[in-house]
Short mmCIF file of C-alpha atoms in Angstrom, two decimals:
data_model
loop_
_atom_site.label_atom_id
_atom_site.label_comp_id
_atom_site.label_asym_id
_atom_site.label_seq_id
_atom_site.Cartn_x
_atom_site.Cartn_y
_atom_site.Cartn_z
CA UNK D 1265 -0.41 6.38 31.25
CA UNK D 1266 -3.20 8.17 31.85
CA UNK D 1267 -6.39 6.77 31.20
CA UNK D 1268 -9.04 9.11 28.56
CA UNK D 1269 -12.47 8.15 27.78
CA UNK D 1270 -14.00 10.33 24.37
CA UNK D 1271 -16.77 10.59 22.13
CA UNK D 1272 -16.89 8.54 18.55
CA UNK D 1273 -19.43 7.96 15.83
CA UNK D 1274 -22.92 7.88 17.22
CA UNK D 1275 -22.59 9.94 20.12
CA UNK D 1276 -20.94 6.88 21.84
CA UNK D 1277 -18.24 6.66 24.23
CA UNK D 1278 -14.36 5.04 23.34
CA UNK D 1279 -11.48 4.84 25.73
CA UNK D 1280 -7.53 4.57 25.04
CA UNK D 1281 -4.14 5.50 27.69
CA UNK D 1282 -2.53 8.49 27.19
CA UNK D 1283 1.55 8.62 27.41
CA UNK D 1284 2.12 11.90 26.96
CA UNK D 1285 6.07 12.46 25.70
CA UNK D 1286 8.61 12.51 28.57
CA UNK D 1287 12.43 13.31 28.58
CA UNK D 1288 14.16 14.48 31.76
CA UNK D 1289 17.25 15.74 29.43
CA UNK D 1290 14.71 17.57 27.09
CA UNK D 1291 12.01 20.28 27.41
CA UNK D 1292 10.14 20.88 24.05
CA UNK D 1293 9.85 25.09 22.96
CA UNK D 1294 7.61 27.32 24.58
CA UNK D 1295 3.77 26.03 22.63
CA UNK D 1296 5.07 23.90 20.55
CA UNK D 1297 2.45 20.33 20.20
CA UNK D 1298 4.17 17.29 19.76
CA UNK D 1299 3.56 14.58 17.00
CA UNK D 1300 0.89 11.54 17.90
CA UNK D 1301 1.41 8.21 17.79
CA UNK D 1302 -2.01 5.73 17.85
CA UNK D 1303 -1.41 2.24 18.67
CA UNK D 1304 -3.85 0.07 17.65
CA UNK D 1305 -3.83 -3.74 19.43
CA UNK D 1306 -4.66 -7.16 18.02
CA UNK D 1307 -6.81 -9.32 18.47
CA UNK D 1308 -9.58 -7.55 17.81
CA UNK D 1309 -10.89 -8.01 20.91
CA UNK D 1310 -8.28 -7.43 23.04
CA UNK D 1311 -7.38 -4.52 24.95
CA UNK D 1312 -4.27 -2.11 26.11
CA UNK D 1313 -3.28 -2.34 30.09
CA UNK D 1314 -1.85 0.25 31.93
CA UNK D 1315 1.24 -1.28 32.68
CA UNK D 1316 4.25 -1.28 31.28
CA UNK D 1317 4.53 -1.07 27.52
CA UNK D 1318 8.01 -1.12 26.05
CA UNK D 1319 6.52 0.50 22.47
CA UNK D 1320 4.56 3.24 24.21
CA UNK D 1321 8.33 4.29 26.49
CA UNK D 1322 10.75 3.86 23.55
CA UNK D 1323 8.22 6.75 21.54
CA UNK D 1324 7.09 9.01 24.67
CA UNK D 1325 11.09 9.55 25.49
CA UNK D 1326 11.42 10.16 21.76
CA UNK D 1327 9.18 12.93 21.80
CA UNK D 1328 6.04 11.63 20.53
CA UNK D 1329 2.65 11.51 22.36
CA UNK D 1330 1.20 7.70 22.53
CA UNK D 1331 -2.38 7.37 22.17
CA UNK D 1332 -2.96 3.36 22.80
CA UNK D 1333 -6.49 2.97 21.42
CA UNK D 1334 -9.17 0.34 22.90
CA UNK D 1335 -11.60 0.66 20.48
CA UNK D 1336 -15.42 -0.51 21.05
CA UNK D 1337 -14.91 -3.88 20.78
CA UNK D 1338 -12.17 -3.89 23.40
CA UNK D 1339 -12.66 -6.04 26.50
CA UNK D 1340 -12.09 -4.32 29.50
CA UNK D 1341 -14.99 -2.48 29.64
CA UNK D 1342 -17.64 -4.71 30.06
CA UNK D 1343 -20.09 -7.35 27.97
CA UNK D 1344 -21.92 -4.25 25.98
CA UNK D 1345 -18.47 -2.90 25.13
CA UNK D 1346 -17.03 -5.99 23.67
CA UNK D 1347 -20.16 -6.73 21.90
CA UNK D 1348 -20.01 -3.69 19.97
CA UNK D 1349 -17.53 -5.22 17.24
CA UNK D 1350 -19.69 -8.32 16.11
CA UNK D 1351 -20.04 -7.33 12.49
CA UNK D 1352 -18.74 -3.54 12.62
CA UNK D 1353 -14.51 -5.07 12.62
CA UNK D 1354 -13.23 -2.48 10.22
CA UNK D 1355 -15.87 0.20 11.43
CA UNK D 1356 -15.87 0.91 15.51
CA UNK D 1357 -11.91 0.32 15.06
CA UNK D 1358 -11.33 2.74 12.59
CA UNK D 1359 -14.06 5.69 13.68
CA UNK D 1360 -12.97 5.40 17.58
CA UNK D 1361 -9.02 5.95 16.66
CA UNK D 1362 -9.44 8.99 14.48
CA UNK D 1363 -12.20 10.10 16.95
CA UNK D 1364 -8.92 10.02 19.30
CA UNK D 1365 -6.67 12.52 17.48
CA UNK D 1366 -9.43 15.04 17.11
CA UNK D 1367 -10.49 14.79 20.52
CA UNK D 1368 -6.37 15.21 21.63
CA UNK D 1369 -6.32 18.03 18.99
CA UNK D 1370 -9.19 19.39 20.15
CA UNK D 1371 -7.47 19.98 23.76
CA UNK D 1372 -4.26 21.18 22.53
CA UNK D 1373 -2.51 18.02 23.78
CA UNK D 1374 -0.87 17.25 20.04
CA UNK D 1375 -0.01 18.48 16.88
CA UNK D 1376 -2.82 17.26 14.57
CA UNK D 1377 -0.71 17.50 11.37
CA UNK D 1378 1.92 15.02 12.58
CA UNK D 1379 -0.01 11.76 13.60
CA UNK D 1380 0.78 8.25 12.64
CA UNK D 1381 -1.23 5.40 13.09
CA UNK D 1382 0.17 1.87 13.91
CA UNK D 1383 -1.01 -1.49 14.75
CA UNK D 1384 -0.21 -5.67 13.95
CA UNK D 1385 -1.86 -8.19 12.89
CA UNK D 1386 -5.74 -7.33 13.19
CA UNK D 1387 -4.13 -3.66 14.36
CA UNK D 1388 -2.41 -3.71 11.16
CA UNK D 1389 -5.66 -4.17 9.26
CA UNK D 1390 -7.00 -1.67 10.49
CA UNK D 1391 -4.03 0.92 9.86
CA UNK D 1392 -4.50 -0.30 6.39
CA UNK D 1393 -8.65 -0.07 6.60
CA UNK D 1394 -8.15 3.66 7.76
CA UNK D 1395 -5.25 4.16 5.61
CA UNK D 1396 -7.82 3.44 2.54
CA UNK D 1397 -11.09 4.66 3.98
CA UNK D 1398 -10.02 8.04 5.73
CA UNK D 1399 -6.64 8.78 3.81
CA UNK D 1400 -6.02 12.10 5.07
CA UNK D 1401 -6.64 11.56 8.50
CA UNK D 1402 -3.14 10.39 9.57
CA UNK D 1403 0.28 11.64 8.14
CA UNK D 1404 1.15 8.34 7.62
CA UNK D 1405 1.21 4.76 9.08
CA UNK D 1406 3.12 1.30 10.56
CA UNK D 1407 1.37 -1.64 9.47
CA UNK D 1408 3.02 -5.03 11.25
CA UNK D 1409 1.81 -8.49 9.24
CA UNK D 1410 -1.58 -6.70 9.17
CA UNK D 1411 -4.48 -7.96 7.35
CA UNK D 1412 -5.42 -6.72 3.67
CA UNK D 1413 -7.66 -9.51 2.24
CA UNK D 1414 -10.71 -10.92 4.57
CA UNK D 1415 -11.37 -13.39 1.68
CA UNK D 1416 -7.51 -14.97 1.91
CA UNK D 1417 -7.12 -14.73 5.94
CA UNK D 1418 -10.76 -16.76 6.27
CA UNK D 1419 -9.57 -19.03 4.04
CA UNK D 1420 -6.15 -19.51 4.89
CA UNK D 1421 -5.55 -18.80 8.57
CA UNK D 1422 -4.45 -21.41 11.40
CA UNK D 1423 -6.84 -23.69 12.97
CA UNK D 1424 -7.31 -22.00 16.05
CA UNK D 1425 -9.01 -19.00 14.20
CA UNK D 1426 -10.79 -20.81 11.91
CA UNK D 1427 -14.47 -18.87 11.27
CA UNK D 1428 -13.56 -15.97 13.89
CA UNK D 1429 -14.30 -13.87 11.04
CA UNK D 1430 -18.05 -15.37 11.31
CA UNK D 1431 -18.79 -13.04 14.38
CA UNK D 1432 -16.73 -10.09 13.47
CA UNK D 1433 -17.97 -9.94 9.45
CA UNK D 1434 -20.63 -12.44 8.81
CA UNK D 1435 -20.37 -16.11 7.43
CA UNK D 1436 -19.18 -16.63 4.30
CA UNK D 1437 -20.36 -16.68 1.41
CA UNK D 1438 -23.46 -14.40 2.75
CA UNK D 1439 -21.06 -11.70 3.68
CA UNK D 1440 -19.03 -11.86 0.70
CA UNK D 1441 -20.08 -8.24 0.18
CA UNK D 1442 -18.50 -7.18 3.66
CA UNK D 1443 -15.96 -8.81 3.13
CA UNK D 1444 -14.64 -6.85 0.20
CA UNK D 1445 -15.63 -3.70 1.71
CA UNK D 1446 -13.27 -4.62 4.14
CA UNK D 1447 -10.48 -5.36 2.67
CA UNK D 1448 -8.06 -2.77 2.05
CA UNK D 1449 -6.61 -4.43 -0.69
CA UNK D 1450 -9.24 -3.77 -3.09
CA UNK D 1451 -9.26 -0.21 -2.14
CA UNK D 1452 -5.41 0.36 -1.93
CA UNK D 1453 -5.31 2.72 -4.91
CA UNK D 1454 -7.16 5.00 -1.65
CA UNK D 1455 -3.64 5.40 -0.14
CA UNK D 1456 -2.01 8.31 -0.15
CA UNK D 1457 0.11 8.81 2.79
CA UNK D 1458 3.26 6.99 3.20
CA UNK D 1459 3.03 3.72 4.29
CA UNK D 1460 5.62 1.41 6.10
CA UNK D 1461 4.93 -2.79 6.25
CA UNK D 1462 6.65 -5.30 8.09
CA UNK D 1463 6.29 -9.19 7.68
CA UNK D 1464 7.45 -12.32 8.90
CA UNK D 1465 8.54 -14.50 6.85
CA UNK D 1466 6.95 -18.02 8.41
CA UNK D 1467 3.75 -16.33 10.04
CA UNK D 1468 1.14 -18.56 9.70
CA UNK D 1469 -1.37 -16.34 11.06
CA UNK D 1470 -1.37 -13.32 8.44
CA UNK D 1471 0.27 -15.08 5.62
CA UNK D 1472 2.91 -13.48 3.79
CA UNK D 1473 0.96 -13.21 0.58
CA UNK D 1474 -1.14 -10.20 2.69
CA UNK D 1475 1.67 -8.02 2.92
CA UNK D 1476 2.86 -8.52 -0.62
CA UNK D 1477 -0.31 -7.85 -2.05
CA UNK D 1478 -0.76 -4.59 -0.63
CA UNK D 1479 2.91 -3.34 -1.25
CA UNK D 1480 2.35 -4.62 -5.08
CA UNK D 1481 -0.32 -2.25 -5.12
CA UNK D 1482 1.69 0.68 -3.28
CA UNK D 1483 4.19 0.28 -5.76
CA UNK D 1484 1.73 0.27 -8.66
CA UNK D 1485 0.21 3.52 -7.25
CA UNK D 1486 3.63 5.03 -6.58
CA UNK D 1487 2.75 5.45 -2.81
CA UNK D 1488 5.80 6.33 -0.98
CA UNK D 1489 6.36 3.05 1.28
CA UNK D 1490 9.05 0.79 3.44
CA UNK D 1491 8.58 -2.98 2.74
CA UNK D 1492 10.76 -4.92 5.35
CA UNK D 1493 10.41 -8.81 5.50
CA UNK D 1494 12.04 -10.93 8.42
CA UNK D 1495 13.19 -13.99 7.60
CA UNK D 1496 12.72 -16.75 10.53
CA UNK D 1497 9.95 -14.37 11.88
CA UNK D 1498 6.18 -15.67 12.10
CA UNK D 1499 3.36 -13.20 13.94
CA UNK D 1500 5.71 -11.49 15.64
CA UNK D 1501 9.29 -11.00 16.52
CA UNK D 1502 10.95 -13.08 18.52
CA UNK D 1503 14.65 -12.28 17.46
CA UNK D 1504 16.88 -9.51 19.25
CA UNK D 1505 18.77 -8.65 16.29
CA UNK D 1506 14.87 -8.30 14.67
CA UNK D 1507 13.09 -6.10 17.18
CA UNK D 1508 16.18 -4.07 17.17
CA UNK D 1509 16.22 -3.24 13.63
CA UNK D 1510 12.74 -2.92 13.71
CA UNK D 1511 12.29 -0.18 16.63
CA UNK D 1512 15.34 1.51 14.38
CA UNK D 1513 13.36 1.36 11.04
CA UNK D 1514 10.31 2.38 12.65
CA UNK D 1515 12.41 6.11 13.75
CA UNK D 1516 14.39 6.62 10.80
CA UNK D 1517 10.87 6.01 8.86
CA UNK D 1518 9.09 8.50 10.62
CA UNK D 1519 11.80 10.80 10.96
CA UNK D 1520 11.56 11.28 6.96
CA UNK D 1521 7.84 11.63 6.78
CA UNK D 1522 6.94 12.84 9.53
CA UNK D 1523 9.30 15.40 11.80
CA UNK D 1524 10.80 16.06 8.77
CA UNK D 1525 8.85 16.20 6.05
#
């Protein structure tokens, strides 16, 4: 990949790895720009290497440019960098990956009117928090077990996360406000673009209940949208026969709503 730094909100600075698409049997016409994918990573405050990345190769051959986003907030970039998402989760995420397409737009390096945006877990919230907040900004998005209620994943996450949300929103019930502005499910009547989800079944993480709140509400606003469920699956898949399906899904989905469409 090839490393990009840009400017976001506030005349600061994000960074992300580039993978532009790559084929040795296939040479795209004469100017045409290909689609963009933006990969958004968990944690929050993790961060994208540039090694090898099995999502980023099975897209790139496919055609598609791979934008993997770390986001202020990211570690990797030192102590100010990482510091910048304490309180602004759902904020700094969002702004620095649309700052990404128009910045790749910008240079010519993609077509901005085929984009997709797609994340898991806390990269799936934030597919769903841009998918609400900015609804036109991406053609249309891959959410994996992502997060749609702050209120339900404080309350009912595992152990080991307990009150991470205290940093990254505000303790509760002070930040009870925050909390709902953050949480795409009480703005999902926002979406617009088509939307696919995918859940495990067991995950104990990102409940269940978070995915099938948010498709209720796609159904109830007649938002075009894939709802696929995994059974045996927790926060992440672990099966072959599941990751192959799913990497399947995933092309025949954006085939339809996005080369296609």
């Amino acid at each position: 990949p090839e490393a990009i730094e840009f400017p976001t909100a506030g005349d600061r600075t994000a960074h992300g790895l580039f993978y532009p698409p790559r084929n040795d049997d296939f040479t795209a016409p004469s100017g045409e720009r290909p689609p963009l994918l933006v990969m958004i990573h968990g944690g929050p405050t993790s961060q994208y290497r540039a090694g090898w990345n099995p999502q980023a190769q099975f897209f790139a051959t496919r055609g598609y440019a791979v934008l993997l986003v770390n986001y202020r907030g990211s570690t990797g970039y030192g102590r100010g960098y990482m510091l910048k998402l304490r309180g602004n989760w759902g904020l700094c995420d969002m702004e620095d990956a649309t700052s990404g397409v128009r910045h790749l737009a910008d240079a010519g390096r993609i077509d901005p009117e085929r984009t997709v945006i797609m994340g898991g877990s806390a990269g799936g919230f934030t597919v769903l928090q841009t998918m609400t907040q900015m609804p036109e900004c991406f053609t249309a998005g891959v959410c994996l077990y992502g997060v749609a209620n702050q209120f339900h994943l404080a309350a009912e996450t595992h152990k080991f996360e307990a009150h991470y949300l205290d940093s990254l929103l505000g303790p509760l019930p002070q930040a009870s406000r925050v909390y709902r502005e953050r949480s795409p499910l009480y703005h999902a009547g926002r979406i617009k673009r088509p939307l696919a989800v995918f859940q495990g079944d067991i995950d104990r993480v990102v409940p269940r209940q978070q995915s099938d709140s948010i498709v209720e509400a796609l159904k109830q606003n007649g938002t075009p949208h894939l709802y696929q469920v995994y059974e045996g699956e927790g926060h992440g898949w672990r099966k072959a026969e599941t990751i192959e399906h799913f990497y399947r899904t995933v092309e025949s989905f954006l085939r339809q709503y996005v080369l296609f469409a």
